[in-house]
Amino acid sequence: MSGTENVRRRRNVLAASVAAGVLIVGGGGVYLAAAASGEATPAGAGGKAADAAGSPPPLAVEAGGGSTGGGPGIAPGEPDPSGGAHGTVYKAKGPLPQGPSSAAVHRPGGLVTSAEVTRLAEALGIEGRPVLVGDVWTIRPEKDGQGPRLDVAKAAPGNWTYSWYDGGPVGDTCLKGRACPPPGEAKPSRGGSPVSEAAAKAAAVPVLKALGQDDAKVTATQVMDGSVRVVNADPVVDGLPTHGWSTGLHIGPDGRAVAGSGTLKEPVKGATYPVIGAAKALAELNEDAKGAGPVGIGGCATDPPAGVEGSGGDGPAPVDGSGKADPAAPCRSTADTAPPTEVPVTGAVFGLAAQDVAGERLLVPAWLFTADPVDAAPYTVTETAVAPEYLAPPVKPSPDEGTAPARRIESYRTAEDGRKLSVTFWGGVCSTYTAKAVESPAKVAVRIDEKSDPGRACIAIAKEITLTVDLQSPLGGRPVVDAASGEPVPRR
């Protein structure tokens, strides 16, 4: 499947230690996930019509609209599920389940109330009344005091962030330097041993209950700074597991939550769509995962040798159907023709994955595949399950509008409880770059500005550049967006 007229589903990628799902065995697939009606459906069974009142509207899934904001992204040392320059082929190790015939999209709805913020604050051990500052509910320590800070966006889904400040001089009495963090920012850990996984999960129970996520899938294998254990919880919505809609909590050595983020409002059920089975979704995932090959700068590295049209670089010249060199074909090196990476798929489960749809963050029906490479830990890749005829085609710009700018920022990562945001992109060796972040309760938009000397002779070579910006509030579950293109940026 290729071409601008074809509808392309976008995949979400999230590295994980072990992905929950349907185990694929030689005897056949077993479907464990609940159908849209909430009842278990065996593989191949029929279902109700997608919408008794008529067909649902086309779903405009945005390019790159995967789960970039709510999860940790690709963990350090984990493989890139996209397979790099040559792509990835995901191969099922046995039959795949068919799943339900239809499922509903879930979208944020309503406004966060003061009572809901108070309930979350009490679960986190925070005293005080929430105050509405603009569009954000906030509880923060007194000036120059120590204590916790909670910020919750009023609009659904109610993105929230929590951090703890241990005290010390701040404000006008603070000496400038590393020992003077901004108000509300947690100090680095003072050491100690991390609590056990069981203790960390137990500490998260009151918070998850306040969020209505008692039945979430909880993991606590990650440790930060040698002493803080991270609890990640993927909630269950309408009986289905979710991906990219997680709650995160940092549990200190004393068993107390020192930081956290997530969403407060549970998404509400929207339109119901026909969905495809796991086998077809996996085929679409493989189509989407094909790499474009190594990309250079300035086209072919050398001029074509005398007498050979279309030859260039360090590989053979492309040829047409007659066996002659094709001057219109792109230059291809030996590396371009390398085979893709093959990764076994050992599990599949039907669920809901976070996607950007027409500028709104939704939970969209999706297949969650467990990828199990031979040289790395298992991870999860997801593919939209909505039937292709119900996906809106990409919007083509009119001639007057020109071509929309491509996303410049390749990836991002965070540090210091989400208050430092580092973005990575490709730039020229002779230019200087600056990054600026514009924050809102719904997202963080980052713009890269370039300054170059037009009178300076410079070789056309690109280099990978990483810039870091300070955020006023921890990133939490907010997506990072490339300000130039408006596209979400994947986390690495």
Coordinates of C-alpha atoms in Angstrom, one line a residue:
M1 CA 0.0 0.0 0.0
S2 CA 1.5 3.3 -1.1
G3 CA 0.7 6.7 -2.6
T4 CA -1.0 9.7 -1.3
E5 CA -4.5 8.3 -2.1
N6 CA -4.0 5.3 0.2
V7 CA -5.1 5.7 3.8
R8 CA -2.2 5.0 6.1
R9 CA -2.7 4.1 9.7
R10 CA 0.0 5.3 12.0
R11 CA 1.6 3.2 14.6
N12 CA 2.3 4.0 18.2
V13 CA 5.5 2.7 19.8
L14 CA 6.3 2.1 23.4
A15 CA 9.1 0.1 24.8
A16 CA 8.2 -2.2 27.7
S17 CA 9.8 -4.9 29.8
V18 CA 6.9 -7.4 29.2
A19 CA 3.8 -6.6 27.2
A20 CA 0.5 -8.1 28.3
G21 CA -1.5 -9.7 25.6
V22 CA -2.8 -12.8 23.9
L23 CA -0.1 -15.5 23.8
I24 CA 0.2 -17.0 20.3
V25 CA 0.8 -20.8 20.4
G26 CA 1.0 -23.4 17.7
G27 CA -2.5 -24.6 18.3
G28 CA -4.2 -21.3 17.4
G29 CA -4.9 -17.8 18.7
V30 CA -7.0 -17.1 21.8
Y31 CA -9.0 -13.9 22.1
L32 CA -9.0 -12.6 25.6
A33 CA -9.9 -8.9 25.3
A34 CA -13.5 -7.7 25.8
A35 CA -15.5 -6.6 22.9
A36 CA -17.1 -3.1 22.6
S37 CA -20.2 -4.4 24.4
G38 CA -18.1 -5.5 27.3
E39 CA -18.6 -9.2 26.6
A40 CA -15.9 -11.7 25.7
T41 CA -15.9 -12.6 22.0
P42 CA -14.2 -15.7 20.6
A43 CA -12.1 -15.4 17.5
G44 CA -14.1 -15.2 14.2
A45 CA -17.4 -14.5 16.0
G46 CA -19.7 -11.9 14.5
G47 CA -20.8 -8.7 16.3
K48 CA -23.3 -5.9 16.2
A49 CA -23.3 -3.3 13.5
A50 CA -20.9 -0.4 14.0
D51 CA -23.6 2.2 14.5
A52 CA -27.3 1.4 14.5
A53 CA -28.1 5.0 13.8
G54 CA -25.9 5.2 10.7
S55 CA -22.2 5.2 9.7
P56 CA -19.8 7.0 12.0
P57 CA -17.9 10.0 10.7
P58 CA -14.5 9.4 9.1
L59 CA -11.7 9.3 11.6
A60 CA -8.9 11.8 10.8
V61 CA -5.9 10.2 12.5
E62 CA -3.0 12.7 12.3
A63 CA 0.4 11.8 10.9
G64 CA 2.7 10.9 13.8
G65 CA -0.2 11.0 16.1
G66 CA 0.9 8.1 18.2
S67 CA 1.3 7.9 21.9
T68 CA 4.0 10.5 22.3
G69 CA 2.9 12.3 25.3
G70 CA 1.6 9.9 27.9
G71 CA 4.3 7.2 28.1
P72 CA 8.0 6.9 28.5
G73 CA 8.7 6.2 24.9
I74 CA 11.7 4.0 23.9
A75 CA 13.7 3.2 27.0
P76 CA 17.5 3.7 26.9
G77 CA 19.1 0.6 25.4
E78 CA 15.8 -0.7 23.9
P79 CA 15.6 -1.3 20.1
D80 CA 13.8 1.2 17.9
P81 CA 10.6 -0.7 16.8
S82 CA 10.7 1.2 13.5
G83 CA 13.8 -0.7 12.6
G84 CA 15.9 2.3 11.6
A85 CA 16.8 3.1 8.0
H86 CA 15.8 -0.3 6.6
G87 CA 12.6 -0.9 8.5
T88 CA 11.3 -3.8 10.4
V89 CA 9.2 -6.9 9.5
Y90 CA 7.1 -8.2 12.4
K91 CA 6.4 -11.9 11.9
A92 CA 3.7 -13.7 14.0
K93 CA 4.9 -16.9 15.7
G94 CA 1.5 -18.6 15.2
P95 CA -2.1 -17.7 14.3
L96 CA -3.5 -14.3 15.3
P97 CA -6.9 -13.6 16.8
Q98 CA -9.7 -12.0 14.8
G99 CA -11.1 -9.9 17.7
P100 CA -14.5 -8.1 17.7
S101 CA -16.3 -6.7 14.7
S102 CA -16.6 -3.2 16.1
A103 CA -15.4 -1.0 18.9
A104 CA -15.8 2.6 20.1
V105 CA -13.5 5.5 20.1
H106 CA -13.2 7.2 23.6
R107 CA -12.6 10.9 23.9
P108 CA -12.1 13.4 26.8
G109 CA -15.3 15.0 28.0
G110 CA -16.4 17.4 30.7
L111 CA -14.5 19.7 33.1
V112 CA -12.4 18.8 36.2
T113 CA -14.1 20.0 39.4
S114 CA -12.5 21.2 42.6
A115 CA -13.9 18.1 44.4
E116 CA -12.0 15.8 42.0
V117 CA -8.8 17.7 42.5
T118 CA -9.3 17.6 46.3
R119 CA -9.8 13.8 46.1
L120 CA -6.6 13.3 44.2
A121 CA -4.7 15.7 46.5
E122 CA -5.8 13.7 49.6
A123 CA -4.7 10.5 48.0
L124 CA -1.3 12.1 47.4
G125 CA -1.2 13.4 51.0
I126 CA -1.5 17.0 50.0
E127 CA -3.2 19.5 52.3
G128 CA -4.9 22.7 51.1
R129 CA -7.7 23.8 48.8
P130 CA -7.3 23.9 45.0
V131 CA -7.3 27.3 43.5
L132 CA -8.2 27.9 39.8
V133 CA -5.4 29.9 38.2
G134 CA -6.4 30.5 34.6
D135 CA -7.3 27.1 33.2
V136 CA -5.4 25.1 35.8
W137 CA -6.3 24.0 39.3
T138 CA -3.3 24.3 41.6
I139 CA -2.3 23.5 45.2
R140 CA 1.2 24.7 46.0
P141 CA 3.3 25.3 49.1
E142 CA 3.5 28.7 50.7
K143 CA 6.2 31.1 49.5
D144 CA 9.7 30.0 50.4
G145 CA 8.2 26.9 52.1
Q146 CA 8.6 23.2 51.5
G147 CA 5.9 20.8 50.4
P148 CA 4.1 19.3 47.4
R149 CA 2.6 21.0 44.4
L150 CA -0.3 19.7 42.3
D151 CA -1.4 21.2 39.0
V152 CA -4.5 19.9 37.1
A153 CA -5.8 21.2 33.8
K154 CA -9.5 22.1 34.1
A155 CA -10.3 20.8 30.7
A156 CA -10.7 17.1 30.1
P157 CA -8.8 14.8 30.1
G158 CA -7.4 16.7 33.1
N159 CA -3.7 16.3 32.7
W160 CA -2.1 16.6 36.1
T161 CA 1.5 16.8 37.5
Y162 CA 2.7 16.4 41.0
S163 CA 6.1 17.3 42.5
W164 CA 7.7 17.8 45.9
Y165 CA 10.0 20.5 47.1
D166 CA 12.2 19.6 50.1
G167 CA 12.7 23.2 51.3
G168 CA 15.8 25.4 51.5
P169 CA 16.4 28.9 50.5
V170 CA 14.3 30.1 47.5
G171 CA 13.2 33.4 46.0
D172 CA 15.0 36.5 47.1
T173 CA 16.8 34.8 49.9
C174 CA 18.3 32.1 47.6
L175 CA 21.9 32.3 46.5
K176 CA 22.2 31.8 42.8
G177 CA 23.6 28.4 41.7
R178 CA 22.9 24.7 41.5
A179 CA 21.6 24.6 45.1
C180 CA 18.8 26.9 44.3
P181 CA 16.1 25.1 42.4
P182 CA 13.0 26.9 41.1
P183 CA 10.0 26.9 43.5
G184 CA 8.1 23.6 43.4
E185 CA 11.0 21.6 41.8
A186 CA 12.1 18.5 43.5
K187 CA 15.6 18.4 44.7
P188 CA 17.8 15.5 43.6
S189 CA 17.5 12.3 45.7
R190 CA 19.6 12.3 48.8
G191 CA 20.2 8.5 48.5
G192 CA 18.8 5.5 50.2
S193 CA 17.5 2.2 48.9
P194 CA 14.5 2.0 46.7
V195 CA 11.4 0.4 48.1
S196 CA 10.4 -3.0 46.8
E197 CA 8.1 -3.4 43.8
A198 CA 5.3 -4.6 46.1
A199 CA 5.7 -1.6 48.4
A200 CA 5.7 0.8 45.5
K201 CA 2.6 -0.7 44.1
A202 CA 0.9 -0.6 47.5
A203 CA 1.8 3.1 47.8
A204 CA 0.1 3.8 44.4
V205 CA -3.1 2.1 45.4
P206 CA -4.8 5.2 47.0
V207 CA -3.9 7.4 44.1
L208 CA -5.2 4.9 41.5
K209 CA -8.4 4.5 43.4
A210 CA -8.9 8.3 43.5
L211 CA -8.4 8.3 39.7
G212 CA -10.9 5.5 39.2
Q213 CA -8.1 3.2 37.9
D214 CA -8.3 0.4 40.5
D215 CA -8.1 -2.2 37.7
A216 CA -5.1 -0.7 35.9
K217 CA -2.2 -2.9 34.8
V218 CA 0.6 -1.8 37.1
T219 CA 4.4 -2.3 36.8
A220 CA 7.2 -1.1 39.1
T221 CA 10.4 -2.5 37.7
Q222 CA 12.1 0.9 36.9
V223 CA 14.4 2.6 39.4
M224 CA 15.6 6.2 39.0
D225 CA 18.6 7.8 40.6
G226 CA 19.3 4.6 42.4
S227 CA 16.6 5.2 45.1
V228 CA 13.3 6.2 43.5
R229 CA 11.0 3.5 42.1
V230 CA 8.7 4.3 39.2
V231 CA 5.2 2.9 39.1
N232 CA 3.4 2.9 35.7
A233 CA -0.3 2.1 35.5
D234 CA -2.2 1.6 32.2
P235 CA -5.9 2.0 33.0
V236 CA -8.7 -0.2 31.6
V237 CA -11.4 1.8 29.8
D238 CA -14.7 0.2 28.9
G239 CA -13.3 -3.2 29.6
L240 CA -10.3 -2.8 27.2
P241 CA -6.6 -2.3 28.1
T242 CA -5.1 1.0 27.0
H243 CA -1.8 2.1 25.6
G244 CA -0.3 5.6 25.9
W245 CA -2.8 6.8 28.6
S246 CA -0.8 5.8 31.6
T247 CA -0.4 7.2 35.1
G248 CA 3.1 7.5 36.5
L249 CA 4.2 7.8 40.1
H250 CA 7.7 8.2 41.6
I251 CA 8.0 6.5 45.0
G252 CA 10.8 7.7 47.3
P253 CA 12.9 5.5 49.7
D254 CA 10.5 6.4 52.5
G255 CA 7.5 5.0 50.5
R256 CA 6.1 8.4 49.8
A257 CA 5.2 9.7 46.3
V258 CA 7.6 12.4 45.3
A259 CA 6.4 13.1 41.8
G260 CA 3.7 11.9 39.4
S261 CA 1.6 12.7 36.3
G262 CA -1.4 11.4 34.4
T263 CA -5.0 12.2 33.5
L264 CA -7.9 12.8 35.9
K265 CA -11.0 12.5 33.8
E266 CA -11.9 9.1 32.3
P267 CA -12.6 9.3 28.6
V268 CA -16.2 8.9 27.5
K269 CA -17.5 6.5 24.8
G270 CA -17.9 8.0 21.3
A271 CA -18.7 6.7 17.9
T272 CA -18.4 3.0 17.1
Y273 CA -16.4 1.8 14.1
P274 CA -15.9 -1.5 12.3
V275 CA -12.5 -2.9 13.1
I276 CA -10.0 -5.3 11.4
G277 CA -8.5 -8.4 12.8
A278 CA -5.0 -8.8 14.2
A279 CA -3.5 -10.4 11.0
K280 CA -4.6 -7.5 8.8
A281 CA -3.4 -5.0 11.4
L282 CA 0.0 -6.6 11.5
A283 CA 0.3 -6.4 7.7
E284 CA -0.5 -2.7 7.9
L285 CA 2.0 -2.3 10.7
N286 CA 4.7 -3.9 8.5
E287 CA 3.7 -1.6 5.6
D288 CA 4.0 1.5 7.9
A289 CA 7.3 0.3 9.4
K290 CA 9.2 0.1 6.1
G291 CA 12.2 2.4 6.2
A292 CA 13.1 4.9 3.5
G293 CA 16.8 3.9 3.5
P294 CA 19.7 6.1 4.5
V295 CA 19.1 9.8 3.6
G296 CA 22.0 11.9 2.5
I297 CA 22.5 15.6 1.7
G298 CA 22.9 17.0 -1.8
G299 CA 21.9 13.8 -3.8
C300 CA 24.5 11.6 -5.2
A301 CA 28.0 11.7 -3.7
T302 CA 29.7 11.9 -7.1
D303 CA 28.9 12.6 -10.8
P304 CA 28.0 9.6 -12.9
P305 CA 31.1 7.9 -14.4
A306 CA 31.6 8.5 -18.1
G307 CA 29.4 6.4 -20.3
V308 CA 27.1 5.2 -17.5
E309 CA 23.9 7.2 -17.0
G310 CA 22.3 7.4 -13.6
S311 CA 25.2 5.9 -11.7
G312 CA 26.2 7.6 -8.5
G313 CA 27.3 7.1 -5.0
D314 CA 29.1 3.9 -4.2
G315 CA 26.5 1.4 -5.5
P316 CA 25.2 0.1 -8.8
A317 CA 23.3 2.4 -11.2
P318 CA 19.5 2.0 -11.1
V319 CA 18.2 0.4 -14.3
D320 CA 14.9 0.4 -16.2
G321 CA 13.0 -2.5 -17.7
S322 CA 15.3 -2.8 -20.6
G323 CA 18.4 -3.3 -18.4
K324 CA 19.8 0.2 -19.2
A325 CA 20.7 2.7 -16.5
D326 CA 17.7 4.8 -15.5
P327 CA 18.8 8.5 -15.1
A328 CA 15.5 9.3 -13.4
A329 CA 15.9 6.8 -10.6
P330 CA 17.4 7.9 -7.2
C331 CA 20.9 7.0 -6.3
R332 CA 21.1 3.8 -4.2
S333 CA 24.0 2.5 -2.3
T334 CA 24.7 -1.1 -1.2
A335 CA 23.4 -0.1 2.2
D336 CA 20.0 1.0 0.7
T337 CA 19.3 -2.6 -0.4
A338 CA 20.0 -4.2 3.0
P339 CA 17.1 -6.4 4.2
P340 CA 14.8 -5.1 7.0
T341 CA 15.1 -6.4 10.6
E342 CA 12.8 -9.3 11.3
V343 CA 11.3 -9.3 14.8
P344 CA 9.0 -12.1 16.1
V345 CA 5.5 -11.2 17.4
T346 CA 4.6 -13.5 20.3
G347 CA 1.3 -11.9 21.5
A348 CA -1.6 -9.7 20.4
V349 CA -4.4 -8.1 22.4
F350 CA -7.3 -5.8 21.3
G351 CA -7.4 -2.5 23.2
L352 CA -7.4 1.2 22.9
A353 CA -4.3 3.3 22.0
A354 CA -3.8 7.1 22.4
Q355 CA -3.9 8.9 19.0
D356 CA -4.2 12.5 17.9
V357 CA -7.4 12.9 15.8
A358 CA -8.2 16.2 14.3
G359 CA -6.2 18.0 17.0
E360 CA -7.8 16.1 19.8
R361 CA -6.2 13.3 21.9
L362 CA -8.4 10.2 21.8
L363 CA -8.3 6.5 22.6
V364 CA -8.7 4.7 19.3
P365 CA -9.4 0.9 18.9
A366 CA -6.0 -0.7 18.2
W367 CA -4.2 -4.0 18.2
L368 CA -1.3 -4.2 20.7
F369 CA 1.4 -6.6 19.6
T370 CA 4.2 -8.0 21.7
A371 CA 7.5 -7.9 19.8
D372 CA 10.2 -10.2 21.2
P373 CA 13.6 -9.6 19.5
V374 CA 16.3 -12.2 20.1
D375 CA 18.8 -9.6 21.3
A376 CA 16.6 -7.3 23.5
A377 CA 13.7 -7.2 25.9
P378 CA 10.2 -7.5 24.6
Y379 CA 8.4 -4.3 23.7
T380 CA 4.9 -3.3 22.4
V381 CA 3.9 -1.9 19.0
T382 CA 0.4 -0.9 18.2
E383 CA -1.6 -0.5 15.0
T384 CA -4.9 1.3 14.6
A385 CA -7.7 -1.3 14.2
V386 CA -10.4 1.0 12.6
A387 CA -11.3 -0.3 9.2
P388 CA -9.4 1.7 6.5
E389 CA -12.6 2.8 4.7
Y390 CA -13.5 4.7 7.9
L391 CA -10.2 6.6 8.1
A392 CA -10.1 10.0 6.5
P393 CA -7.4 10.4 3.8
P394 CA -4.6 12.9 4.4
V395 CA -5.5 16.5 3.7
K396 CA -3.8 17.7 0.6
P397 CA -2.8 21.4 0.7
S398 CA -4.1 23.6 -2.1
P399 CA -1.7 25.2 -4.5
D400 CA -2.2 28.5 -2.7
E401 CA -1.3 27.0 0.6
G402 CA 1.9 25.3 -0.6
T403 CA 3.4 22.3 1.1
A404 CA 3.1 22.1 4.9
P405 CA 6.5 22.1 6.6
A406 CA 7.9 18.7 7.7
R407 CA 8.5 18.0 11.3
R408 CA 12.0 19.1 12.2
I409 CA 12.4 17.7 15.7
E410 CA 13.1 14.0 15.5
S411 CA 12.6 13.1 19.2
Y412 CA 12.6 14.3 22.8
R413 CA 13.5 13.1 26.3
T414 CA 13.0 14.6 29.8
A415 CA 15.0 14.8 33.0
E416 CA 14.6 16.2 36.5
D417 CA 11.1 15.0 37.0
G418 CA 10.0 16.3 33.6
R419 CA 11.1 19.9 34.0
K420 CA 14.0 19.7 31.5
L421 CA 13.0 18.9 28.0
S422 CA 15.7 17.9 25.5
V423 CA 14.9 17.8 21.8
T424 CA 17.0 16.3 19.0
F425 CA 17.1 17.3 15.3
W426 CA 19.4 17.5 12.3
G427 CA 21.1 20.8 11.4
G428 CA 24.0 22.2 9.5
V429 CA 27.5 22.3 10.9
C430 CA 27.9 26.1 10.2
S431 CA 24.6 27.3 11.8
T432 CA 23.7 28.0 15.4
Y433 CA 20.3 26.9 16.8
T434 CA 18.1 27.9 19.7
A435 CA 15.0 26.1 21.1
K436 CA 12.0 27.8 22.7
A437 CA 9.0 26.0 24.4
V438 CA 5.5 27.4 24.7
E439 CA 3.5 25.6 27.4
S440 CA -0.2 25.1 27.8
P441 CA -2.2 22.6 29.9
A442 CA -2.8 20.5 26.8
K443 CA 0.6 20.4 25.1
V444 CA 4.2 21.8 24.9
A445 CA 5.1 23.3 21.5
V446 CA 8.8 23.6 20.7
R447 CA 10.2 25.8 18.0
I448 CA 13.8 25.6 16.6
D449 CA 15.3 28.8 15.3
E450 CA 18.4 28.8 13.1
K451 CA 20.9 31.6 12.6
S452 CA 23.5 31.3 9.8
D453 CA 26.1 33.5 8.2
P454 CA 25.2 33.9 4.5
G455 CA 28.7 35.1 3.6
R456 CA 30.4 32.0 5.1
A457 CA 31.4 29.1 2.8
C458 CA 30.1 25.9 4.4
I459 CA 30.1 22.3 3.5
A460 CA 26.7 20.7 3.2
I461 CA 27.0 18.2 6.0
A462 CA 24.3 17.6 8.6
K463 CA 24.9 16.8 12.3
E464 CA 22.6 15.6 15.0
I465 CA 21.9 18.4 17.5
T466 CA 20.3 18.2 21.0
L467 CA 19.1 21.3 22.8
T468 CA 17.5 21.5 26.3
V469 CA 14.8 23.9 27.5
D470 CA 13.5 24.4 31.0
L471 CA 9.7 23.9 31.5
Q472 CA 7.7 25.9 34.1
S473 CA 5.8 22.7 35.0
P474 CA 6.7 19.0 34.7
L475 CA 5.8 17.7 31.2
G476 CA 3.6 14.9 32.7
G477 CA 1.2 13.5 30.2
R478 CA 1.3 16.5 27.8
P479 CA 2.4 15.7 24.3
V480 CA 5.4 17.5 22.8
V481 CA 4.6 19.2 19.4
D482 CA 6.9 20.5 16.7
A483 CA 5.8 24.2 16.5
A484 CA 6.8 24.5 12.8
S485 CA 4.7 21.6 11.5
G486 CA 2.2 21.1 14.3
E487 CA 3.1 17.3 14.4
P488 CA 3.6 15.4 17.7
V489 CA 7.2 14.5 18.4
P490 CA 8.0 10.9 19.5
R491 CA 9.7 10.2 22.8
R492 CA 13.1 8.5 22.8

